[in-house]
Structures are given as structure tokens and as C-alpha cells.
CSV table of C-alpha atoms and ligand atoms in Angstrom, one decimal:
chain,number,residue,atom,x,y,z
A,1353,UNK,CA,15.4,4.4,-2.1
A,1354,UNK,CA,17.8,7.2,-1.7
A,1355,UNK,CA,16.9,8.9,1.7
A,1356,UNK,CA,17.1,12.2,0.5
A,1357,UNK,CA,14.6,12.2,-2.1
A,1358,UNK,CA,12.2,10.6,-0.3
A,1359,UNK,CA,12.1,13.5,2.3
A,1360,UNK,CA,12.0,16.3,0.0
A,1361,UNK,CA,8.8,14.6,-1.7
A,1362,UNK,CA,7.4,14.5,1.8
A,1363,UNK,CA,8.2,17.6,2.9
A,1364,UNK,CA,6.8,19.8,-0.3
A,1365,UNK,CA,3.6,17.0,0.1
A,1366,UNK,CA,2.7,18.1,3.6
A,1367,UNK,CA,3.7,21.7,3.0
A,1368,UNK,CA,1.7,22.3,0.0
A,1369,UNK,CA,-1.5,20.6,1.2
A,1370,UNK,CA,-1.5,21.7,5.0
A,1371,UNK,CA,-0.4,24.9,6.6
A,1372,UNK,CA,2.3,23.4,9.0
A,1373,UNK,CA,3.5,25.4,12.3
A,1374,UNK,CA,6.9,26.6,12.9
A,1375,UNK,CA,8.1,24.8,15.7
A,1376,UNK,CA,6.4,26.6,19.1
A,1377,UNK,CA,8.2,27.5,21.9
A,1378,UNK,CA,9.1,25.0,24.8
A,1379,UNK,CA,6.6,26.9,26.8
A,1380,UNK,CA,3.9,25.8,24.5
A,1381,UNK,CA,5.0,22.4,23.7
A,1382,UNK,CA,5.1,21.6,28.1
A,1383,UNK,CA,1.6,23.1,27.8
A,1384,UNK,CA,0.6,20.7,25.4
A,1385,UNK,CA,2.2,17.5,26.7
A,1386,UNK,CA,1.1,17.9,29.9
A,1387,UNK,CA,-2.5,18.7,30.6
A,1388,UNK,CA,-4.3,19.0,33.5
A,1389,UNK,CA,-5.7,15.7,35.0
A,1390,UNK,CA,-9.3,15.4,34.2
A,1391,UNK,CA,-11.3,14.6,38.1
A,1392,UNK,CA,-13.0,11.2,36.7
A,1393,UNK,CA,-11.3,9.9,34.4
A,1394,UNK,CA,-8.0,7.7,34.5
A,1395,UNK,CA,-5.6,9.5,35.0
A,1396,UNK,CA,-4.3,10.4,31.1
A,1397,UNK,CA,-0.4,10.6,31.9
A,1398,UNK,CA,-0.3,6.7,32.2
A,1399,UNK,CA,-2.2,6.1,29.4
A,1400,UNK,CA,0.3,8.3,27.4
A,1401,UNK,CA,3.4,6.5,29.4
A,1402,UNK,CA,1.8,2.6,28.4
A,1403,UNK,CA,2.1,3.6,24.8
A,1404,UNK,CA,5.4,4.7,24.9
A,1405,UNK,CA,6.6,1.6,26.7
A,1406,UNK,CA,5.0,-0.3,24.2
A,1407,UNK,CA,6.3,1.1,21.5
A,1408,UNK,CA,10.2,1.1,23.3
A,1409,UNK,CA,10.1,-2.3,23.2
A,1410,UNK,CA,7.8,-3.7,19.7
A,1411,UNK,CA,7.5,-7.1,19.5
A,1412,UNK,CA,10.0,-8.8,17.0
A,1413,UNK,CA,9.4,-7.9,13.3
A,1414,UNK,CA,5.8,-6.1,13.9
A,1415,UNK,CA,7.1,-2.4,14.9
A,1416,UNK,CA,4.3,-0.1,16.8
A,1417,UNK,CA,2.6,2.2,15.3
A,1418,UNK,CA,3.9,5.4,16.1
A,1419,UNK,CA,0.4,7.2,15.3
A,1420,UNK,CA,-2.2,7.7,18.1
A,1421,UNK,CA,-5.1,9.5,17.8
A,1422,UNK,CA,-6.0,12.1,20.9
A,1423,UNK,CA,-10.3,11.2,21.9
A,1424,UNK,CA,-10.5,13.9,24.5
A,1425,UNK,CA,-7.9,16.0,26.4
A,1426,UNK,CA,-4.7,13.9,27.6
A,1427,UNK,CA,-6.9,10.4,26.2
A,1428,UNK,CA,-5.1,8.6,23.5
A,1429,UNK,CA,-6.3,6.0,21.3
A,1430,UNK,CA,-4.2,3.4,18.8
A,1431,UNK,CA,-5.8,3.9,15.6
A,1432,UNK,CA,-6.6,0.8,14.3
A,1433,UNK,CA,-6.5,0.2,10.7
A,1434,UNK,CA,-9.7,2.0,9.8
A,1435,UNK,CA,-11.6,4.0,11.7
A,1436,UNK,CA,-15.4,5.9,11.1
A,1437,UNK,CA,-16.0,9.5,12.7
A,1438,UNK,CA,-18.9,11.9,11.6
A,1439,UNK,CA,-18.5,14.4,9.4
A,1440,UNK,CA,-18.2,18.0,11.5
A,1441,UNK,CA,-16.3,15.9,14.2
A,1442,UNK,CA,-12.9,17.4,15.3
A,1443,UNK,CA,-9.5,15.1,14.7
A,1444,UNK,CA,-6.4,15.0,16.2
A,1445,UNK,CA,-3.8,12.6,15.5
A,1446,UNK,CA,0.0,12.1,17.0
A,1447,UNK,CA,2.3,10.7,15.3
A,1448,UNK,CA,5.3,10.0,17.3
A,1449,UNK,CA,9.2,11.4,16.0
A,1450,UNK,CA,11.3,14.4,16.2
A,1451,UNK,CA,11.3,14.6,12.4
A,1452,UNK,CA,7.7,13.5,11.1
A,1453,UNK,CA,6.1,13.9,7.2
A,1454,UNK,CA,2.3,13.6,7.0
A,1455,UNK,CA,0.0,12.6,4.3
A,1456,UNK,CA,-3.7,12.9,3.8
A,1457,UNK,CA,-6.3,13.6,1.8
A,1458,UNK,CA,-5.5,16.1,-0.8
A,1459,UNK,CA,-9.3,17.9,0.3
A,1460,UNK,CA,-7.8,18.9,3.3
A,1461,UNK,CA,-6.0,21.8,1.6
A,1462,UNK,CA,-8.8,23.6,1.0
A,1463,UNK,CA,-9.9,26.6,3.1
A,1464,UNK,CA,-13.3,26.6,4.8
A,1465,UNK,CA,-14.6,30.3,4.6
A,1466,UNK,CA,-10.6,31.6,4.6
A,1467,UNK,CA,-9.6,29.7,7.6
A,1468,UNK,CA,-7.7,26.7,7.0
A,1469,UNK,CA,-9.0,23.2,8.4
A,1470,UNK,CA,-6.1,20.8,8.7
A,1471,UNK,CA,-2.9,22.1,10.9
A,1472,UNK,CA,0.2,21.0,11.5
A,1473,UNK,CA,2.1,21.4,14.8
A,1474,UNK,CA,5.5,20.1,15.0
A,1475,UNK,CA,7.0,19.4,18.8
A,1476,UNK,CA,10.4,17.9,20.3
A,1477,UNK,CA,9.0,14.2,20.3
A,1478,UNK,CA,5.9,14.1,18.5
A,1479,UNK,CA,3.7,15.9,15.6
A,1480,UNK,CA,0.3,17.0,15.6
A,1481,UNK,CA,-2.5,16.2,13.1
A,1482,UNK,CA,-4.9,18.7,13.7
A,1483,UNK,CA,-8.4,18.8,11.1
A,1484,UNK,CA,-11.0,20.9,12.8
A,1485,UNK,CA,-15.1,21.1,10.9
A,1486,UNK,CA,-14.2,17.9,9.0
A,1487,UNK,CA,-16.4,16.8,5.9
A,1488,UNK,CA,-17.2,13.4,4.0
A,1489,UNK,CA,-14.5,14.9,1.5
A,1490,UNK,CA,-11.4,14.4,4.3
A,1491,UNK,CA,-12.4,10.7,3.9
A,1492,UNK,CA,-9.1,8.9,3.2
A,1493,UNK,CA,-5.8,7.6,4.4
A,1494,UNK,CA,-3.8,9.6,7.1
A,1495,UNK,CA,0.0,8.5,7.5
A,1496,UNK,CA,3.1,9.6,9.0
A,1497,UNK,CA,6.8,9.3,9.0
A,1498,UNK,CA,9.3,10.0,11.3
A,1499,UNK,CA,12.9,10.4,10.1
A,1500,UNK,CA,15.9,10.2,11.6
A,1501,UNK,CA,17.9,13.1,10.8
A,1502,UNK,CA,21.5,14.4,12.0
A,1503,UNK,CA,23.4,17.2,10.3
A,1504,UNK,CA,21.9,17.3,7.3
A,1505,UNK,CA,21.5,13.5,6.8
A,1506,UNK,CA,18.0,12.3,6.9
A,1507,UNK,CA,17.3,8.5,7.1
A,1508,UNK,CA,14.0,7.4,6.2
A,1509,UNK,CA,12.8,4.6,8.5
A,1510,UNK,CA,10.6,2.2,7.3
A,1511,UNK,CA,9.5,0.5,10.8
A,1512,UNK,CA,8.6,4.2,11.6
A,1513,UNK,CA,5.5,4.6,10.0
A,1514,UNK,CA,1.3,4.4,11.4
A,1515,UNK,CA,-1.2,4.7,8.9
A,1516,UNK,CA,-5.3,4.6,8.9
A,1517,UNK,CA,-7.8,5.0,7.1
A,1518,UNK,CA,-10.2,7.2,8.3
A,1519,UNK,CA,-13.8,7.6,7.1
A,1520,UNK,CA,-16.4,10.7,7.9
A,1521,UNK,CA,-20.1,9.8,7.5
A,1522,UNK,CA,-22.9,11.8,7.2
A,1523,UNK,CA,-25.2,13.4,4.9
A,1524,UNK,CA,-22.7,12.6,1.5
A,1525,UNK,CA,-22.4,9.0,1.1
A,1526,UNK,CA,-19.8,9.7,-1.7
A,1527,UNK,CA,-16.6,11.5,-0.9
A,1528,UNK,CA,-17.5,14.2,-3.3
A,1529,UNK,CA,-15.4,15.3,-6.2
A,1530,UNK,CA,-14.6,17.7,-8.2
A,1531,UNK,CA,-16.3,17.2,-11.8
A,1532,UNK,CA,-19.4,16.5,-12.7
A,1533,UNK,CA,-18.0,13.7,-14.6
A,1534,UNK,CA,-14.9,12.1,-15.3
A,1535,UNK,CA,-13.0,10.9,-18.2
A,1536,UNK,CA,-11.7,7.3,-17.4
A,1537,UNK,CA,-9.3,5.4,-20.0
A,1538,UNK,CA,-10.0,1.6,-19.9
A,1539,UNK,CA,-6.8,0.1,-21.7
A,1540,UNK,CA,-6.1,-3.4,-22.3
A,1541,UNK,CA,-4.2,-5.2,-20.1
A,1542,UNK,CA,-4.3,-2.8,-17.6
A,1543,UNK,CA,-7.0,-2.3,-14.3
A,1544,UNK,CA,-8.8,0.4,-14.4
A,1545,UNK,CA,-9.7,2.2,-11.3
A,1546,UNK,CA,-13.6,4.2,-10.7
A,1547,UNK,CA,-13.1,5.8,-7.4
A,1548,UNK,CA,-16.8,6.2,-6.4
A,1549,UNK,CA,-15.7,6.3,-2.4
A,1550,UNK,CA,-17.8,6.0,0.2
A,1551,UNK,CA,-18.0,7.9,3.4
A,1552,UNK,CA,-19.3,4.6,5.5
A,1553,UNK,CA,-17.8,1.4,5.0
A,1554,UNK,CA,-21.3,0.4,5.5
A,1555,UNK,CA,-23.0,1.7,2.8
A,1556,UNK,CA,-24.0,-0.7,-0.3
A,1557,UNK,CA,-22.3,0.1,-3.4
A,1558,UNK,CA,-23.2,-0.9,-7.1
A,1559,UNK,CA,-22.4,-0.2,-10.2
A,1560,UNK,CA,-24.8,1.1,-13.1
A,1561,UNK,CA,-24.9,1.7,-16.9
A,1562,UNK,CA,-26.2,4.9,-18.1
A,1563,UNK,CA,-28.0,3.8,-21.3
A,1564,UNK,CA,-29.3,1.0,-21.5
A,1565,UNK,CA,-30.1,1.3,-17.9
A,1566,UNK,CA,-28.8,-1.9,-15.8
A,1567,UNK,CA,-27.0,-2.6,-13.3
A,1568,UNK,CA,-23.0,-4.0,-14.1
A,1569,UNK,CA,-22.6,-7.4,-12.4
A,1570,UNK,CA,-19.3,-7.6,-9.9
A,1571,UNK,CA,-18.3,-10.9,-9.3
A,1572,UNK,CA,-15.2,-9.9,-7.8
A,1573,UNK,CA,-13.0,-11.3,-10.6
A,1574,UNK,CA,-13.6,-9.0,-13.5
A,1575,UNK,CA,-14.8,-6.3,-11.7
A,1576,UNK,CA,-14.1,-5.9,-7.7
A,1577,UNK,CA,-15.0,-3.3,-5.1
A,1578,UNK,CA,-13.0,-2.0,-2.6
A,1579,UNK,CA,-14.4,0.3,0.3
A,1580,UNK,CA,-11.7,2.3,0.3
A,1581,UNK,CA,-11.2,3.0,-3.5
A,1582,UNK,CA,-13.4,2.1,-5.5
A,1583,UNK,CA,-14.6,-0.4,-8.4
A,1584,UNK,CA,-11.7,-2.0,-10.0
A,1585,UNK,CA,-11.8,-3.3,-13.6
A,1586,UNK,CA,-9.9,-6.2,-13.8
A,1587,UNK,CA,-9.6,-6.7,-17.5
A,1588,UNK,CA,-10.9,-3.8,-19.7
A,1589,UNK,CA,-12.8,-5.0,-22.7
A,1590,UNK,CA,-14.4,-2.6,-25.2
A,1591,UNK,CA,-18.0,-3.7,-23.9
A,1592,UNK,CA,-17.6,-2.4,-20.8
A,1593,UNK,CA,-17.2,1.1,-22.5
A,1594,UNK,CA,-19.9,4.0,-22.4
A,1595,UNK,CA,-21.3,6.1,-19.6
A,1596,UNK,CA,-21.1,4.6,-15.6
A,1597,UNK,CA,-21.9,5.6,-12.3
A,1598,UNK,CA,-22.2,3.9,-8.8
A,1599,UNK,CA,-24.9,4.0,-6.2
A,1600,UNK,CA,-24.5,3.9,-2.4
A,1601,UNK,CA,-27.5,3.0,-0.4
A,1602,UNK,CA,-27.4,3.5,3.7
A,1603,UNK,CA,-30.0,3.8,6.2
A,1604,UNK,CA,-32.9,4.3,3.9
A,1605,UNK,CA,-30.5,6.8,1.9
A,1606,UNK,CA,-29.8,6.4,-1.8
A,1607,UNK,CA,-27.2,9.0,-4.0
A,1608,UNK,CA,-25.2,8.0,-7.0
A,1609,UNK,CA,-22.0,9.1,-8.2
A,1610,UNK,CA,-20.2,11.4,-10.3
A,1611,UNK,CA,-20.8,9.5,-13.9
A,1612,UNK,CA,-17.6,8.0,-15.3
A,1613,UNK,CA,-17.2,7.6,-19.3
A,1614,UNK,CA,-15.3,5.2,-20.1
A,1615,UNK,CA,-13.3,5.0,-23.6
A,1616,UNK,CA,-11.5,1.4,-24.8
A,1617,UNK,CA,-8.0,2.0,-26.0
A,1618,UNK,CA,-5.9,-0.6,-27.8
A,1619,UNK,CA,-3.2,-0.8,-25.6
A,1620,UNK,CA,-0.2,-2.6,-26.7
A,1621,UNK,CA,1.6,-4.9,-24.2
A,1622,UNK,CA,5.0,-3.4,-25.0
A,1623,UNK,CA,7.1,-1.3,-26.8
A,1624,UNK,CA,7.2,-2.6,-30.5
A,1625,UNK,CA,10.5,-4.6,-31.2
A,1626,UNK,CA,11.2,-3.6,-35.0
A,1627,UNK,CA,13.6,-5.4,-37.0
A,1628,UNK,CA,15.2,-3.4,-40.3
A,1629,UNK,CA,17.1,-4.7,-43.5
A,1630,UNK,CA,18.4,-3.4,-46.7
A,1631,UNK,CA,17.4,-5.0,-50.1
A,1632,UNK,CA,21.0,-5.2,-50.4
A,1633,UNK,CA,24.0,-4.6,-48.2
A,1634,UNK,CA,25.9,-3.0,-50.6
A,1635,UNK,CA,24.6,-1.1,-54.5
A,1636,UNK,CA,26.5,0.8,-56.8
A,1637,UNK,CA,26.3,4.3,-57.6
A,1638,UNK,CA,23.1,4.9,-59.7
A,1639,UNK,CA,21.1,2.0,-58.3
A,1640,UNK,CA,18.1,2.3,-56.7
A,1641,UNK,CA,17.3,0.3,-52.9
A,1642,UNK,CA,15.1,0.7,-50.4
A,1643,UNK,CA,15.3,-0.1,-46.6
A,1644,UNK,CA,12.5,-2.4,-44.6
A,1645,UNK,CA,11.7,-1.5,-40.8
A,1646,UNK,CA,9.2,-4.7,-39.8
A,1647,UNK,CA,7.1,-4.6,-36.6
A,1648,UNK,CA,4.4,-7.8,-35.2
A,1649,UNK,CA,2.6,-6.6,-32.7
A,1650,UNK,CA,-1.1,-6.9,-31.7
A,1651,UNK,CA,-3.7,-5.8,-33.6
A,1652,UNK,CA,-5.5,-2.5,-33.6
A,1653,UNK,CA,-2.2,-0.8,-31.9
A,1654,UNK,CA,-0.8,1.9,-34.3
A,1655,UNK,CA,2.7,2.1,-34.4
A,1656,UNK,CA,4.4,5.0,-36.2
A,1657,UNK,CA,7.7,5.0,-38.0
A,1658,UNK,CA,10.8,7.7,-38.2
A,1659,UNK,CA,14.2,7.6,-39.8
A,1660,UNK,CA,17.4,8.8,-39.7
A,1661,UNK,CA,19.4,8.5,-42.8
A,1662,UNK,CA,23.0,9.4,-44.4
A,1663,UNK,CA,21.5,11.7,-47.3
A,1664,UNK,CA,19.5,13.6,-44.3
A,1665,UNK,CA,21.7,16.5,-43.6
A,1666,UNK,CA,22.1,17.6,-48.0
A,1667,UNK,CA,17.9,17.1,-47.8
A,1668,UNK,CA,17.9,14.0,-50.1
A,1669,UNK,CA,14.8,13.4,-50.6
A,1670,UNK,CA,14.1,9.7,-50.4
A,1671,UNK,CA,10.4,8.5,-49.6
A,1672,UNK,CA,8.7,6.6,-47.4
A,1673,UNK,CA,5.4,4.2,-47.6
A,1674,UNK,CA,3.6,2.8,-44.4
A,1675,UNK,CA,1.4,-0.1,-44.3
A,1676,UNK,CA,-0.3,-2.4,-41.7
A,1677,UNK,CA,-1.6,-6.2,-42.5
A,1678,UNK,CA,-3.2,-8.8,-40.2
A,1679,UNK,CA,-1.3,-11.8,-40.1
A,1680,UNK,CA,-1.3,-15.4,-38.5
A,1681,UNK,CA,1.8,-16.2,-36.7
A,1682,UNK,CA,2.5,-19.1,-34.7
A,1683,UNK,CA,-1.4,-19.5,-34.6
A,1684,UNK,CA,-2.0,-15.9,-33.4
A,1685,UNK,CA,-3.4,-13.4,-35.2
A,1686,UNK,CA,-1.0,-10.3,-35.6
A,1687,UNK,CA,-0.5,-6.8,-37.2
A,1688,UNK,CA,2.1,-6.6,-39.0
A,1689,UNK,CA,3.2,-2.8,-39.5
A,1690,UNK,CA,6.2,-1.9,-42.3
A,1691,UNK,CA,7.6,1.0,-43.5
A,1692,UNK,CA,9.5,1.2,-46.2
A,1693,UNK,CA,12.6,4.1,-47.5
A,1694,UNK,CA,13.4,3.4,-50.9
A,1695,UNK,CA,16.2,5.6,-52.0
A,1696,UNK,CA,16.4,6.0,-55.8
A,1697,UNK,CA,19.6,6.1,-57.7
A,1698,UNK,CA,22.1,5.9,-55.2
A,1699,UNK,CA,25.5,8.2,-54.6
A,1700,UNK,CA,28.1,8.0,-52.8
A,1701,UNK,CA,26.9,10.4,-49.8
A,1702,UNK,CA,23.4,7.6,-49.1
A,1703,UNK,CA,26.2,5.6,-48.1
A,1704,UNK,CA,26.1,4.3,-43.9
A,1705,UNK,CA,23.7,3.7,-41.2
A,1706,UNK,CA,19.5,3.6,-42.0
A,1707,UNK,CA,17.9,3.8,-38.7
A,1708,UNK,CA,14.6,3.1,-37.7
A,1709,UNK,CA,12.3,4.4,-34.9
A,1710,UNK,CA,9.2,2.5,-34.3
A,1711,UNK,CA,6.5,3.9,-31.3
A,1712,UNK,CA,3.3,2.9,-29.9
A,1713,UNK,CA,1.9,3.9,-26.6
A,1714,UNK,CA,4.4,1.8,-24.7
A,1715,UNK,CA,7.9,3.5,-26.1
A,1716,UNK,CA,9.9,3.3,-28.9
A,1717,UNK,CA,12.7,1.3,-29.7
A,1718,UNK,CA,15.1,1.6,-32.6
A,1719,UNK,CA,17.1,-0.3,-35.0
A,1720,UNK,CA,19.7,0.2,-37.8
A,1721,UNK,CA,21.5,-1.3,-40.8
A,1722,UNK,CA,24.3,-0.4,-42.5
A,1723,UNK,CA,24.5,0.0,-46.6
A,1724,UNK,CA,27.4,0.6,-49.1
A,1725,UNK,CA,27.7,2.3,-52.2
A,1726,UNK,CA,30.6,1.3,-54.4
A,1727,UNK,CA,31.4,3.8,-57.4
A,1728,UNK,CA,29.6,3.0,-60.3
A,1729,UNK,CA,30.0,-0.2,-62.8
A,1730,UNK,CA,32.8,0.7,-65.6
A,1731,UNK,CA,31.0,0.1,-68.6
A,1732,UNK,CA,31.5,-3.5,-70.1
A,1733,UNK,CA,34.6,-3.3,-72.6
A,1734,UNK,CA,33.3,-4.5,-75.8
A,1735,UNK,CA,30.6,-2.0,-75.7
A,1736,UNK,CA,33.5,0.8,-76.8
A,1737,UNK,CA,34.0,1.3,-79.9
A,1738,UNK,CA,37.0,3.3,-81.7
B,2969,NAG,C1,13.3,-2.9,-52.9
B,2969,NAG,O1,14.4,-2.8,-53.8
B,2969,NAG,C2,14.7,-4.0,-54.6
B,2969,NAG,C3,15.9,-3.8,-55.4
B,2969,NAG,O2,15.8,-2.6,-56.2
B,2969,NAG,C4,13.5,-4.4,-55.4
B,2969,NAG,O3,13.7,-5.6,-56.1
B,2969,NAG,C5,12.3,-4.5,-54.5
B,2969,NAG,O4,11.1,-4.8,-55.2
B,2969,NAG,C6,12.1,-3.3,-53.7
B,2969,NAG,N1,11.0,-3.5,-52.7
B,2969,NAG,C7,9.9,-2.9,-52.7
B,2969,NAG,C8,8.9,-3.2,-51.6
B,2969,NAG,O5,9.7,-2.0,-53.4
């Protein structure tokens, strides 16, 4: 993936959805690297030191992580792959690099009575993570980057990268959204994602149908959960359209989620592949033909038709008729979609290229065929008469 791009995507991400720190003076950054020595505990400087000897030297093929999280002053954690604070709890993670991106939950943007939560703190060797008053909505995945810039070439490395998912429990057991219900699209052939989250990876999650009341059955094959997203619809069929919601239960707690309505769309596999012809390849002057643009797709897709003609640019005014037929082919049942130009009483300026353009959901792809016009028949000789 070109470098470049890949940077400037990270850099307007984290700058749009996190106030981020101009780089502090090296009397603050020494301030923060090296904090006093708590009396008790270990001593926090060797802590710090064992991670970055671990992380000089990764074991073959399975890089470090370069993100830590910070428990108390100067104590540093690995974050492990996902992690479960309370909600209000403070979080600060470090994410080693002299050029580090973040991401993170897109909540963390917003402001909490005019004073933003999440701040980023850029330093010499590290960055800094900071999300203070946290709420079940922060719930997510926290990553980081570090690139490897000089002059104005940036690198992005792809062993330099620590990720986590990070969840914060409390009195919401879904991360909360925006709407009071969502508009969800189940096509065919294509999973279909309700992201009723859950701020504990311990809370028990089903799914529900609005009218009749039931619950939805997931056997993991049509329809899966995932703790960190969501139900997944496997494969979309028009039954399982109509009003859902899920239900997290924890600790004697019960809450459902925002109510998804889900709407079945004929989606085709692909973009139609149309094939055209002329009733004939070449007419005379005065004879009337007509052009045939042929699509087999499945059924229930709608495909629409446009063409490009010779006669266009003088406004000739041929027409055109659509139709659609079910069909068997090759023991399949199949639409069969046709639109037809017929172009009556030919000249010479109809003559060249008939191109057609057939779209569905998926694209369009087009398709042409070429017809002559010869002058007109001299009349047969005999019929002359002196
Ligand atoms: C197309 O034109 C040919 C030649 O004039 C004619 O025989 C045929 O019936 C036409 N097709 C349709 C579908 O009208």
C-alpha cells in the first residue's frame, strides 16, 4: 500500500477525533519519562527498561507490541488482546515510536461538558493515549502505529503496530448509540452486521423479534455473535426481515438494544454481462431494424438499460421497449432482461456503433455492435416503363 496515503488517512483519523498535543518541550517530556520512584513498590524504571529490551530483541516472526498501558505512576502493563476496565476509570496507553497514528472509538471525540476526554501527547520516543471520565460508549479497539519517517518520506511499518480491545462496564450493558433505531440492509449474498455491543464480555446476549415476539435462534452458522461486534448474519434471507433487537443480561441486569429493521434486497452477485446484436448487420436506406441488448441474471434483480446511438446527436428518435421473463437455463431458473431499439426507416446518418449499457446494484458493463446502411435498392428495371 503506498506509504504516503496510508499516513495521511491516519493522521486526519486521529486529528479529527482526538485533540492531539503539539509536541511539549524536553522539559516536560524528562518530567514525564522519569517519575519519582514510588517508596513500596518496585522500582518502576526497570519495569519500563524490561519492556524495552524485550521489544529490542522480538522473537523471530512475532514482533512486540509496541503498546503498553500505564496502571499507576511509572507501572506499565502489556495489554493483552482485550482488556475490561469500569466505566469512569482513567486510561493511559503508550504506544512506542517517534512517529505514532492512533485509532479508537469514534465516541471519544465527543466533549464531556466542553472539555475534551481523549488527549493525545506526542514525545521523542513514545505517544500518549490519554481518556480521562471514560464511559461504556469508549468501548472498542485502541491501536497505534509508529512510522518511520525521514525527510519527508514516511514508511509505514507493519511489525510496528499494538492493538486491544478494551471494554468499559458498568451501568450500560450496550455501548450506546446514537438512534433510536437503525436501518439495516440485509442483501443476498452478503453478511450483514447488527452491532448490539456489549460493554462486558460477560454479559449474555440474544437476539429478539419485535412482532411476533421470539427469540431468533443462533447456531453459530447462519447467524453468529461476536463480543466485540455484534450478531452476524451469515446468509440474508427475506424471512429474517422485519423489526430486531438484542438483549444483554449481567448480574441480575437485563437492557435491550437499539431495534434494528431489517429490509431484504435482491442483491445480484455481479454486474450484469449483456450481450447485443443487430437484426441485421447491414439494411438499406428506408428499412426498418432494431438492435437487441440481452442480460441472464438472477431473478428479482432489476437491471436497467441505456444507449448510445449514431442518429443521437440530430435527435433521431428511435424507441426503445424493456422487458423481463423468467427462464430455465441449464436447470436454473433465470431473469432474463431485454431491451430493444428499433430504428425505423433507416438513413444513411443511423449508420455505426449501437451501444448498450446495462446496470444493477453491482455496476454496469457495456457492449456494442456495429450496423451499415447501404444507399437504397435501385428500383428493379422492368418496373420502368417509357
Ligand atoms: C427486428 O427487426 C426485424 C427486421 O425488420 C424483424 O423481423 C423483427 O421482428 C424485429 N424484432 C422485433 C422484436 O421487433
Amino acid at each position: 500500500a503506498p506509504a504516503a496515503a496510508l499516513l495521511s488517512n491516519a493522521s486526519s483519523l486521529s486529528s479529527a477525533e482526538c485533540q492531539e498535543k503539539e509536541k511539549p518541550p524536553k522539559a516536560t517530556e524528562k518530567k514525564v519519562t522519569k517519575e519519582p520512584k514510588p517508596n513500596k513498590v518496585k522500582p518502576p524504571k526497570a519495569t519500563g527498561e524490561k519492556l524495552h529490551q524485550a521489544a529490542a530483541k522480538p522473537p523471530k516472526g512475532k514482533p512486540a507490541s509496541i503498546l503498553t498501558r500505564v496502571v499507576a505512576r511509572g507501572r506499565f502493563q502489556k495489554v493483552p488482546d482485550s482488556l475490561t476496565l469500569t466505566a469512569g476509570d482513567t486510561l493511559e496507553l503508550r504506544c512506542r515510536g517517534r512517529a505514532v497514528r492512533w485509532r479508537f472509538p469514534a465516541y471519544l471525540e465527543d466533549e464531556d461538558e466542553g472539555r475534551l476526554r481523549c488527549v493525545i501527547k506526542h514525545f521523542e520516543r513514545h505517544s500518549q493515549l490519554l481518556v480521562v471520565n471514560s464511559r461504556a460508549a469508549d468501548t472498542g479497539e485502541y491501536s497505534c502505529w509508529s512510522f518511520q519517517c525521514r525527510d519527508s518520506e514516511c514508511q509505514d511499518g507493519e511489525d510496528r503496530t499494538g492493538k486491544a480491545f478494551i471494554f468499559f462496564t458498568g451501568q450500560e450493558l450496550f455501548v450506546p448509540t446514537e438512534d433510536y433505531y437503525e436501518v439495516v440492509q440485509l442483501r443476498t449474498n452478503h453478511p450483514t452486521l447488527l452491532p448490539c455491543q456489549v460493554t462486558s464480555p460477560l454479559a449474555k446476549v440474544t437476539l429478539h423479534r419485535e412482532f411476533p415476539p421470539e427469540e431468533v435462534a443462533v447456531d453459530g452458522i447462519d447467524i453468529s455473535y461476536d463480543v466485540k461486534r455484534g450478531f452476524v448474519i451469515h446468509r440474508p434471507r427475506p424471512s429474517y426481515a422485519g423489526s430486531l433487537f438484542c438483549m444483554a443480561s449481567l448480574d441480575g441486569m437485563r437492557q435491550i438494544s437499539t431495534k434494528y429493521m431489517l429490509i431484504y434486497i435482491n442483491y445480484p452477485s455481479s454486474a450484469p454481462k449483456p450481450t447485443v446484436s443487430a437484426s441485421a448487420a447491414t439494411v438499406r436506406a428506408g428499412e426498418n431494424f432494431n438492435v437487441t441488448c440481452t442480460v441472464f441474471g438472477e431473478p428479482e434483480v432489476a437491471v436497467d438499460f441505456t444507449w448510445e446511438y449514431p442518429g443521437q446527436q440530430i435527435g433521431r428518435p428511435p424507441y426503445s421497449r424493456e422487458r423481463a421473463d423468467l427462464a430455465r437455463r441449464g436447470g436454473q431458473v433465470q431473469q432474463e432482461s431485454e431491451s430493444i431499439l428499433y430504428v425505423d426507416e433507416a438513413r444513411a446518418i443511423d449508420e455505426g456503433l449501437y451501444t448498450c449499457s446495462a446496470m444493477n446494484l453491482q455496476g454496469t458493463t457495456t457492449v456494442s455492435t456495429r450496423v451499415r446502411v447501404l444507399p437504397a435498392t435501385p428500383a428493379p428495371r422492368g418496373t420502368r416503363s417509357g
